[in-house]
Tab-separated table of C-alpha atoms and ligand atoms in Angstrom:
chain	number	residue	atom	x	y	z
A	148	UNK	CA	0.000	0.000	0.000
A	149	UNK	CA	1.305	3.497	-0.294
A	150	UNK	CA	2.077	5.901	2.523
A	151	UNK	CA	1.043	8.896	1.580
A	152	UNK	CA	-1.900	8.877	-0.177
A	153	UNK	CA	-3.794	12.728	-0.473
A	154	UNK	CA	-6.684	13.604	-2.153
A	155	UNK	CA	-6.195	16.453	-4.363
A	156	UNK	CA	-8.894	18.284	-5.584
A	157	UNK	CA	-10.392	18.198	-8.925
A	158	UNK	CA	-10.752	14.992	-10.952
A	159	UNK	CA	-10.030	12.638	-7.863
A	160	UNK	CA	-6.163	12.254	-8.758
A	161	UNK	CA	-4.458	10.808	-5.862
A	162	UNK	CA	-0.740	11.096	-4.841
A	163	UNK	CA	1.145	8.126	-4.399
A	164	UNK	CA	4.781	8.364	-2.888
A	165	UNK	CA	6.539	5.181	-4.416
A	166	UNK	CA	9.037	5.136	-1.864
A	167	UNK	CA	12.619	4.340	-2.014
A	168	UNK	CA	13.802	7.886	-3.205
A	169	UNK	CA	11.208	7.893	-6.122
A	170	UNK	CA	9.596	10.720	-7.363
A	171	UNK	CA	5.888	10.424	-6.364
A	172	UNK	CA	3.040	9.426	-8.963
A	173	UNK	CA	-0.245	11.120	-9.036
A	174	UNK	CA	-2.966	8.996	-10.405
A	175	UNK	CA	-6.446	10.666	-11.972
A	176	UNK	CA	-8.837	10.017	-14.636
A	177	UNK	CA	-8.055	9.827	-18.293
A	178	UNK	CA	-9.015	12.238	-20.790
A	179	UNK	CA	-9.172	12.456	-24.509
A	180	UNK	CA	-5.621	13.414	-24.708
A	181	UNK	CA	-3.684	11.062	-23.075
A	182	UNK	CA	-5.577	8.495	-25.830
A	183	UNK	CA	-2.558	8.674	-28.520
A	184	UNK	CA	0.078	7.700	-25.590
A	185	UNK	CA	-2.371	4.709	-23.905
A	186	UNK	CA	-2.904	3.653	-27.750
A	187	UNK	CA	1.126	3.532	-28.698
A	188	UNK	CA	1.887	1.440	-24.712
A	189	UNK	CA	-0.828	-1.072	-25.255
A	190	UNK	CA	0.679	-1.268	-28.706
A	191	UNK	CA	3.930	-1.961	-27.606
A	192	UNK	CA	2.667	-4.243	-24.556
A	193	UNK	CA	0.443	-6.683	-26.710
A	194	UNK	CA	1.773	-5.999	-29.964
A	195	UNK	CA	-1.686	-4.937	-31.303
A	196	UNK	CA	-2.366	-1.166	-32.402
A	197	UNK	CA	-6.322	-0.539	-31.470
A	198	UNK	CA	-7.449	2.838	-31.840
A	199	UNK	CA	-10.593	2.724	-31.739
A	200	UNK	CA	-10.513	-0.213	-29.004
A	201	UNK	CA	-9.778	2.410	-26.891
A	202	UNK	CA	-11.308	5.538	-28.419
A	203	UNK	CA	-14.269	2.947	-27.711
A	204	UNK	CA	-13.306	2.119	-23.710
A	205	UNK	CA	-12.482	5.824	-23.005
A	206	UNK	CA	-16.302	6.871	-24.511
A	207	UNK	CA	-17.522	3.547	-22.254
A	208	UNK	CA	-15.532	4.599	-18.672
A	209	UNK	CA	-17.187	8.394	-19.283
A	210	UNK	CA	-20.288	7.345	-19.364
A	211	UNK	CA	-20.826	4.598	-16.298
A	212	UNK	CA	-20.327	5.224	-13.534
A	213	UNK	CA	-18.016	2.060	-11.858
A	214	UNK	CA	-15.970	2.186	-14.886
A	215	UNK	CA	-12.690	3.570	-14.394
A	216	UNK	CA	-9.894	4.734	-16.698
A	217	UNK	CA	-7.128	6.082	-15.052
A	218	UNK	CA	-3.265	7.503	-15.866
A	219	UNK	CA	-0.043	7.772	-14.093
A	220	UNK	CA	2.037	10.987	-14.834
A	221	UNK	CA	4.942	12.045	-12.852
A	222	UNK	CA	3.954	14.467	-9.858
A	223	UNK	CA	6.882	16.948	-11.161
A	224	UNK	CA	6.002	19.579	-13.347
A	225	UNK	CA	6.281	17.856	-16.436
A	226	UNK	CA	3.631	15.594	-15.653
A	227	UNK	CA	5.470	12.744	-17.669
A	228	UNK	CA	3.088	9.999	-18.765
A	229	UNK	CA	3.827	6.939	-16.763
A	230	UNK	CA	1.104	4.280	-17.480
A	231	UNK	CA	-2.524	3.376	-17.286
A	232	UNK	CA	-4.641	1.128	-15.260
A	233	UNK	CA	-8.108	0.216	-16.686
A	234	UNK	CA	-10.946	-1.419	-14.848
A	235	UNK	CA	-14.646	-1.783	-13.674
A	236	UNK	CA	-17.266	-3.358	-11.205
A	237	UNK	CA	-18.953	-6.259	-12.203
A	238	UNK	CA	-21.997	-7.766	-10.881
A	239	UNK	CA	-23.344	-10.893	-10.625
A	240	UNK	CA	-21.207	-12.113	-13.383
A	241	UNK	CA	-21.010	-16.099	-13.094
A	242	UNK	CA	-23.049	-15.995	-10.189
A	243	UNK	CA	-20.063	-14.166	-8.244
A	244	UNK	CA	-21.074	-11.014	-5.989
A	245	UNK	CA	-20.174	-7.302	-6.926
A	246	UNK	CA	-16.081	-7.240	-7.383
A	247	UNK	CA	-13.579	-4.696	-9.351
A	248	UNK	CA	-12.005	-6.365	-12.648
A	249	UNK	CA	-8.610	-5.428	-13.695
A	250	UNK	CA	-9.110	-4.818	-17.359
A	251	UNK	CA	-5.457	-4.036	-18.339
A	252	UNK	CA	-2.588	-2.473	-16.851
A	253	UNK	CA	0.588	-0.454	-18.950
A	254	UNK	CA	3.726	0.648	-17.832
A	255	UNK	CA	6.086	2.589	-19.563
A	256	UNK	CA	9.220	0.813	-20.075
A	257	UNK	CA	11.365	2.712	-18.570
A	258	UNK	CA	9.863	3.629	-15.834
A	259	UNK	CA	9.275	0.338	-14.821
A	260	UNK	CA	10.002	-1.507	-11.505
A	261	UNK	CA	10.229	2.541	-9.648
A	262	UNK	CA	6.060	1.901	-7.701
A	263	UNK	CA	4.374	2.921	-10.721
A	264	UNK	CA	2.271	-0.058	-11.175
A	265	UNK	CA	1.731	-0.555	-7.336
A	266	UNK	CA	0.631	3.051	-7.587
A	267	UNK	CA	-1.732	2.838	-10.456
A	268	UNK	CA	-3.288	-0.765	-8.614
A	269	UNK	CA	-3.737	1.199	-5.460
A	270	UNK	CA	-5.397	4.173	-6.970
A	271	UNK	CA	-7.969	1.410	-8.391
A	272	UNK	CA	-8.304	-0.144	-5.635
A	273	UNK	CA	-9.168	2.717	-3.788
A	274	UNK	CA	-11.959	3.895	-6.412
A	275	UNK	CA	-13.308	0.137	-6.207
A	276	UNK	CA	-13.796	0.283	-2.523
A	277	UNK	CA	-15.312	4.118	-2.790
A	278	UNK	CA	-18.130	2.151	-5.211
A	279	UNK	CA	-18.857	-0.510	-3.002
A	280	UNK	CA	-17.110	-3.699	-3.369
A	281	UNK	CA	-14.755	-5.827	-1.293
A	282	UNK	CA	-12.643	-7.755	-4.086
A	283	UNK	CA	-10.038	-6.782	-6.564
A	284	UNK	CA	-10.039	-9.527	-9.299
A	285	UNK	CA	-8.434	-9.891	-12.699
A	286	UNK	CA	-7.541	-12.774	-15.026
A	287	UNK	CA	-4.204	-13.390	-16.712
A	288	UNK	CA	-2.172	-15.934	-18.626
A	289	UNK	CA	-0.511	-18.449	-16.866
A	290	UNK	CA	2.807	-18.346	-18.245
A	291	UNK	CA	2.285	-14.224	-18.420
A	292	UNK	CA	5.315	-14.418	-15.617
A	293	UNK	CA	5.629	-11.070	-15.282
A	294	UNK	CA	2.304	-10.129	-15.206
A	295	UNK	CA	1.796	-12.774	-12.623
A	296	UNK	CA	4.588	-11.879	-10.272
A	297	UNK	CA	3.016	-7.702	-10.444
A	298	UNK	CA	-0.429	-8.903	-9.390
A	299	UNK	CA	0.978	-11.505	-6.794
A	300	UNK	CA	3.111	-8.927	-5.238
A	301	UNK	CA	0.082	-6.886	-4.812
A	302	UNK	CA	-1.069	-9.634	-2.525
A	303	UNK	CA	-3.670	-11.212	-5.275
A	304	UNK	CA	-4.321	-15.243	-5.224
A	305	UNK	CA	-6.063	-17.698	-6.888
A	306	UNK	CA	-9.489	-16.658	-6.347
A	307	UNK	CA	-12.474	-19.628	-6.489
A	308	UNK	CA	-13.241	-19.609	-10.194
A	309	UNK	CA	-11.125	-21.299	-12.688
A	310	UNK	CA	-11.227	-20.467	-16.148
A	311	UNK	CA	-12.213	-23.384	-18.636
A	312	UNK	CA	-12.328	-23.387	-21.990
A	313	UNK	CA	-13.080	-25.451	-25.354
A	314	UNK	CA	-11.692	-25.111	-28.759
A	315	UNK	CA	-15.504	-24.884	-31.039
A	316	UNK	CA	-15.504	-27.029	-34.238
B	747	UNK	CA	0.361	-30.809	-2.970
B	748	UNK	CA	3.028	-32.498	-1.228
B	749	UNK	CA	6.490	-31.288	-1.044
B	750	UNK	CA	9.571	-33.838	-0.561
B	751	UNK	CA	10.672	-33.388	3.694
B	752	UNK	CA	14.128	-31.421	2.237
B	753	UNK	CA	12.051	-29.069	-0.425
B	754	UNK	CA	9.671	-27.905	2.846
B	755	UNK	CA	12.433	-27.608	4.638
B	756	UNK	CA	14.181	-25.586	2.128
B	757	UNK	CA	11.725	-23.115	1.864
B	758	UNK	CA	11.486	-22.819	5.840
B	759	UNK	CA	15.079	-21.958	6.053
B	760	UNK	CA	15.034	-19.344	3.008
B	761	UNK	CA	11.810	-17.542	4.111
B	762	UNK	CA	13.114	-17.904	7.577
B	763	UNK	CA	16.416	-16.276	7.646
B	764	UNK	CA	14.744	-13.891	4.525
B	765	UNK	CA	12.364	-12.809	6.776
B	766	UNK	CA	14.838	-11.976	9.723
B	767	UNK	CA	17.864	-9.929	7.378
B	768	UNK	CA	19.259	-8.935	10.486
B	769	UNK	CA	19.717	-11.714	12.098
B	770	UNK	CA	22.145	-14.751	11.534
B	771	UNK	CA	20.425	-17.970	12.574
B	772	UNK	CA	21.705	-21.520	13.237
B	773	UNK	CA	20.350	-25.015	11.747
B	774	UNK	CA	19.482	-25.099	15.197
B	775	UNK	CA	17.897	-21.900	15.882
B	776	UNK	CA	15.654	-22.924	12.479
B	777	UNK	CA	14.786	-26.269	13.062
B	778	UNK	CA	13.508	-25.644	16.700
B	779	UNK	CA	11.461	-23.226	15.838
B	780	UNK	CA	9.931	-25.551	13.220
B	781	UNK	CA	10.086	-28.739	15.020
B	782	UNK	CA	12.325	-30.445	12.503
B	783	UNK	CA	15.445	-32.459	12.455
B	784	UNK	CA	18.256	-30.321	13.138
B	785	UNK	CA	20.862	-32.741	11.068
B	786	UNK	CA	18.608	-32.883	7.979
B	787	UNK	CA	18.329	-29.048	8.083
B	788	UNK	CA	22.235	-28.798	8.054
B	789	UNK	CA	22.267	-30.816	5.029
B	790	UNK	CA	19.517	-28.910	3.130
B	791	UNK	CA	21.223	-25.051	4.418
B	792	UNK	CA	24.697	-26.960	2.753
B	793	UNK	CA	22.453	-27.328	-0.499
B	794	UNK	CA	21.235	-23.580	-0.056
B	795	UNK	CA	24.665	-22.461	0.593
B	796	UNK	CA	26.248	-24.246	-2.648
B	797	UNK	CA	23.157	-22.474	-4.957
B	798	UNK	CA	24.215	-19.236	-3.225
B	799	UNK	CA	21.169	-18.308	-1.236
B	800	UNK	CA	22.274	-18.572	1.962
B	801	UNK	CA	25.850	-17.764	3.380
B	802	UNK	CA	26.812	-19.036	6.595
B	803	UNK	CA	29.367	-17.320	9.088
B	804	UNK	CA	31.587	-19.145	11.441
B	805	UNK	CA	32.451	-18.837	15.149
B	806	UNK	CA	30.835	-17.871	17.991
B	807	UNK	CA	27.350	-15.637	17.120
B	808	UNK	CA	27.832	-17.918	13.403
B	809	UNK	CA	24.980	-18.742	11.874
B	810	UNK	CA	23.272	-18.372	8.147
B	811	UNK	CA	21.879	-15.532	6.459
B	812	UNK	CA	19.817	-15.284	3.780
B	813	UNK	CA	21.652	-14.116	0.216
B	814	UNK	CA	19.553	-14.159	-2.689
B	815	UNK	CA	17.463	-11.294	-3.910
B	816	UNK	CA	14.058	-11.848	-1.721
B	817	UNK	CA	12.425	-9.645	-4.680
B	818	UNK	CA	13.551	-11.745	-7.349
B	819	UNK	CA	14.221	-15.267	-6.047
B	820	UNK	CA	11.157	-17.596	-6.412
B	821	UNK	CA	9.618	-20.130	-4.744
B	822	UNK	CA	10.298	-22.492	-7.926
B	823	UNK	CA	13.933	-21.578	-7.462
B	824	UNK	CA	13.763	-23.010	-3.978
B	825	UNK	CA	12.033	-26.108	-4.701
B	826	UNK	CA	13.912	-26.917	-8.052
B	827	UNK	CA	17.171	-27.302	-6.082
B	828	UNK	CA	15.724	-30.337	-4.076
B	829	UNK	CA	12.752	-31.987	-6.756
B	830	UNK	CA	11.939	-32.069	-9.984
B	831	UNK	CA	8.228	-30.697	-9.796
B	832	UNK	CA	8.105	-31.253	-14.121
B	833	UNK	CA	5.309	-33.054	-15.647
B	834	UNK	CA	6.506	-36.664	-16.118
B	835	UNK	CA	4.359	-37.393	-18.950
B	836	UNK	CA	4.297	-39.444	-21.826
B	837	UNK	CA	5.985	-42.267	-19.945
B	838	UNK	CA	5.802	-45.146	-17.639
B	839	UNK	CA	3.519	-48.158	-18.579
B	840	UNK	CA	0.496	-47.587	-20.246
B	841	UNK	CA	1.265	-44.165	-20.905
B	842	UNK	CA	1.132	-44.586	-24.800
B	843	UNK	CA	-2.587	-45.531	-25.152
B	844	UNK	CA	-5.772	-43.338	-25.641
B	845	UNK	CA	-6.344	-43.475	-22.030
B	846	UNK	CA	-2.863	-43.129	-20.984
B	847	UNK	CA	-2.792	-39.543	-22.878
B	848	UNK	CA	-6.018	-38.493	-21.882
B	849	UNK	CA	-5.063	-39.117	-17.832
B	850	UNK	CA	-1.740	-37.172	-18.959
B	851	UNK	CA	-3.592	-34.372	-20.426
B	852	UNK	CA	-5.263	-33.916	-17.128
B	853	UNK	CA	-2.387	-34.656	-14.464
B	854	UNK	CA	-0.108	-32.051	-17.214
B	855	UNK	CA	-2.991	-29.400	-16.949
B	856	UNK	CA	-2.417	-29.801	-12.713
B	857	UNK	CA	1.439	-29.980	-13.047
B	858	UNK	CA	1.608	-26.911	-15.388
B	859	UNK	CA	-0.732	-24.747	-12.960
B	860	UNK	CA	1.428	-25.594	-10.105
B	861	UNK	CA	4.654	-24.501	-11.551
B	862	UNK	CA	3.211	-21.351	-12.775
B	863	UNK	CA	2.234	-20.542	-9.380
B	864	UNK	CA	5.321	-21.464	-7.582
B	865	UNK	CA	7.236	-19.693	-10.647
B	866	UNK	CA	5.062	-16.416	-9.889
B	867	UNK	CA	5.629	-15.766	-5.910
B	868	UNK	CA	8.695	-14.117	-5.045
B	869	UNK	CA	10.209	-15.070	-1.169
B	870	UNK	CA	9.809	-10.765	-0.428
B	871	UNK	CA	5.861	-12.136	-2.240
B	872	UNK	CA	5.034	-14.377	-0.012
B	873	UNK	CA	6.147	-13.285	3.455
B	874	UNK	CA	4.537	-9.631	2.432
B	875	UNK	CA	1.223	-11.433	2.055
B	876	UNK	CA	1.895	-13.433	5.178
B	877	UNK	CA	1.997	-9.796	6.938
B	878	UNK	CA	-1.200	-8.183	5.568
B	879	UNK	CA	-2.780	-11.341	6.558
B	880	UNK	CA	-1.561	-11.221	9.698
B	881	UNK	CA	-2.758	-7.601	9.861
B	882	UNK	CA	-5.940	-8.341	8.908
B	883	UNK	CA	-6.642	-10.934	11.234
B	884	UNK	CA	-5.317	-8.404	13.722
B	885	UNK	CA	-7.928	-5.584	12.708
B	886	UNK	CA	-10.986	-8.052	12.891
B	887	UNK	CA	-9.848	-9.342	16.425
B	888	UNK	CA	-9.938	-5.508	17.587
B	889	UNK	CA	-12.069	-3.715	15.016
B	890	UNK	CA	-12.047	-0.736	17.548
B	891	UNK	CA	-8.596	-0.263	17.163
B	892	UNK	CA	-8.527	-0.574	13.583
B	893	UNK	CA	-6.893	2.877	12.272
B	894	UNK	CA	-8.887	3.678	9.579
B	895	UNK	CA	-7.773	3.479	5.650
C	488	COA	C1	3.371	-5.424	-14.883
C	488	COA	C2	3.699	-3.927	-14.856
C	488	COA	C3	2.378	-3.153	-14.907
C	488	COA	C4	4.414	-3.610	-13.529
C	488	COA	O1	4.604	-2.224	-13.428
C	488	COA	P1	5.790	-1.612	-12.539
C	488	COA	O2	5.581	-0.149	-12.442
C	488	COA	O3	7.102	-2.084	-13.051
C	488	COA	O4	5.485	-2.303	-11.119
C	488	COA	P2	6.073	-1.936	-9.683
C	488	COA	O5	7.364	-1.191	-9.819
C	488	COA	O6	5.009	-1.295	-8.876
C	488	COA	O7	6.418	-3.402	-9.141
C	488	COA	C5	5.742	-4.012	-8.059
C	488	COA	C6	6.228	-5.425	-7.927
C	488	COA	O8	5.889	-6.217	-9.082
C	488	COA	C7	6.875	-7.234	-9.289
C	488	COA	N1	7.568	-6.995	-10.558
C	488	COA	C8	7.436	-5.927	-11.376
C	488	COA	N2	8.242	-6.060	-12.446
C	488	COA	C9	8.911	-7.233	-12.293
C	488	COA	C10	9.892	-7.913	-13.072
C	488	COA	N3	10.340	-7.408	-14.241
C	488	COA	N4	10.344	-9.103	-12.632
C	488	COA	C11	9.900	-9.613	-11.461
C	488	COA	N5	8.987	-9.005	-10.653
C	488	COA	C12	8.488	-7.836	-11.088
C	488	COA	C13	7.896	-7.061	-8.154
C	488	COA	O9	7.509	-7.891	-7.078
C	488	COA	C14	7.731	-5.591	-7.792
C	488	COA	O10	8.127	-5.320	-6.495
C	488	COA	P3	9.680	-4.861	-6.232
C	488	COA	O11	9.863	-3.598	-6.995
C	488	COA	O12	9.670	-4.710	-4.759
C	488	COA	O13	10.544	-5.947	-6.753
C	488	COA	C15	4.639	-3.514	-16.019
C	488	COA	O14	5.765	-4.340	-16.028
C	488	COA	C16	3.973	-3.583	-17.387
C	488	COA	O15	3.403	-2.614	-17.867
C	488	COA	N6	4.043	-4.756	-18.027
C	488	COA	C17	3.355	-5.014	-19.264
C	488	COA	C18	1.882	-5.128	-18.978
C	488	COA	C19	1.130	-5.869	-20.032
C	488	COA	O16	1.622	-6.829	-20.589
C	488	COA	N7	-0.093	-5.394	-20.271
C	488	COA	C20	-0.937	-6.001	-21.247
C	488	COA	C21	-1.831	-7.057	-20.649
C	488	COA	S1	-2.717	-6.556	-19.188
């Protein structure tokens, strides 16, 4: 968990000292501009360049409320992109009670391993609690190790679904 | 699950002394504090000691310390130096019949699920979500003293 989390007005950004001599992150909600930067790290991440995937998700987040789209810039004056985090509360999906999905998470490369994703996984989780729900879930490959070891550091286990699947001829 | 008696007490002895930095720790200290044998924990810390995880200092006060990188080191590393946790599929008798490949499909599926996991927690991992469980367990035993946030 971060230390120092403060709410700063406007937008809901939150402050998130990543400790260990880093320069702190503040974490709010998207807007139209950042698009071009989310669109060109997603590419790079998955390999896939999806414009209006996320034209489409930004338009979506805007509208409900539970949906959340949110960006990491530096806390400096530069206000240096540093990543996204996008997510939303789901209920009654398989039966399961109201939880917060992990959509997707991006970190710039080189600004990796500095807090930015604990910071951007915080912010989320705080947003998910402020709507009402209890669990933090997401769904990944299994051999995704890095992916894996982020969302295990945050504390995250397997949770009591299991994810099956069938090829259709 | 079942771990091989040296693999458990493998990963006691890492997350042990990784969990104390400070402090150096016997085979003694360790396996009193887990009820183990103390002579089969020397021979596992020599194993640790030889894949450069723990270091051991002689003398009076001598004891081991833990050496690896608690962020990076994983609970697969750990285990690998004591069993071979790989699917042994495809072999043995009767393995190359229709039934013998569908019962390997399934025991692979379990295999490759476990090594994931163990491949995916990270020593510093595991004993940080040992302490927010801890805490939590502490805040709904005294929910009044629960600080709030
Ligand atoms: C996963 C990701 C979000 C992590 O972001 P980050 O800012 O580097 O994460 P943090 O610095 O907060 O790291 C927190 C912990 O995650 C784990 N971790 C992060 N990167 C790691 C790496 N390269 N190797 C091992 N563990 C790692 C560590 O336990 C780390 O804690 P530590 O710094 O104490 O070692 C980032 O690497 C990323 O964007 N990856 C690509 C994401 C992707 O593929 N998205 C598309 C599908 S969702």
């Amino acid at each position: 968990m971060t230390d120092d989390t403060t709410l700063l007005a406007n937008d809901n950004a939150t402050r998130h000292a990543t400790g260990d001599g880093e320069a702190d992150v503040l974490v709010r909600r998207a807007t139209a501009n950042d698009l071009p930067l989310v669109i060109e790290l997603d590419g790079d991440n998955t390999g896939l360049h999806k414009p209006d995937y996320w034209g489409e998700t930004f338009h979506e987040t805007e509208r409900h409320p539970g949906q959340h789209f949110l960006i990491a810039e530096s806390a400096s004056s530069d206000h240096e992109f540093l990543g996204f985090i996008v997510g939303e509360v789901r209920a009654w999906e398989f039966g399961s009670r109201p939880c917060g999905w992990i959509l997707t998470i991006g970190v710039v490369h080189e600004r990796r391993v500095a807090g930015v994703g604990s910071a951007l996984f915080d912010a989320i989780c705080e947003r998910f609690a402020a709507d009402g729900v209890k669990t933090v879930r997401t769904m990944l490959a299994r051999h995704d190790q890095l992916n894996m070891s982020f969302f295990r550091s945050q504390g995250m286990m397997a949770g009591s679904f299991i994810e099956l699947e069938k090829p259709i001829d | 699950m079942k771990l091989q008696k040296a693999t458990r007490y493998g990963l006691y002895a890492v997350l042990e002394l990784a969990a104390n930095p400070d402090e150096q720790l016997s085979a003694t200290d360790i396996a009193a504090a887990y009820g183990i044998s103390g002579n089969h924990l020397a021979k596992v810390l020599r194993d640790l000691g030889r894949a450069g995880l723990v270091d051991s200092a002689r003398g009076a006060g001598g004891g081991y310390r833990f050496s690896g990188n608690a962020r990076r080191v994983t609970l697969l590393d750990v285990i690998s130096l004591f069993e071979d946790i790989s699917s042994d599929t495809g072999s043995g008798d009767g393995a190359d019949t229709e039934i013998g490949r569908a019962l390997d499909l399934v025991l692979g599926e379990i295999d490759d699920i476990a090594r994931a996991t163990f491949g995916s927690i990270t020593i510093e991992t595991l004993l940080k979500t040992m302490r927010w469980r801890q805490e939590r367990e502490a805040r709904a035993a005294a929910p009044d003293l629960a600080s709030p946030g």
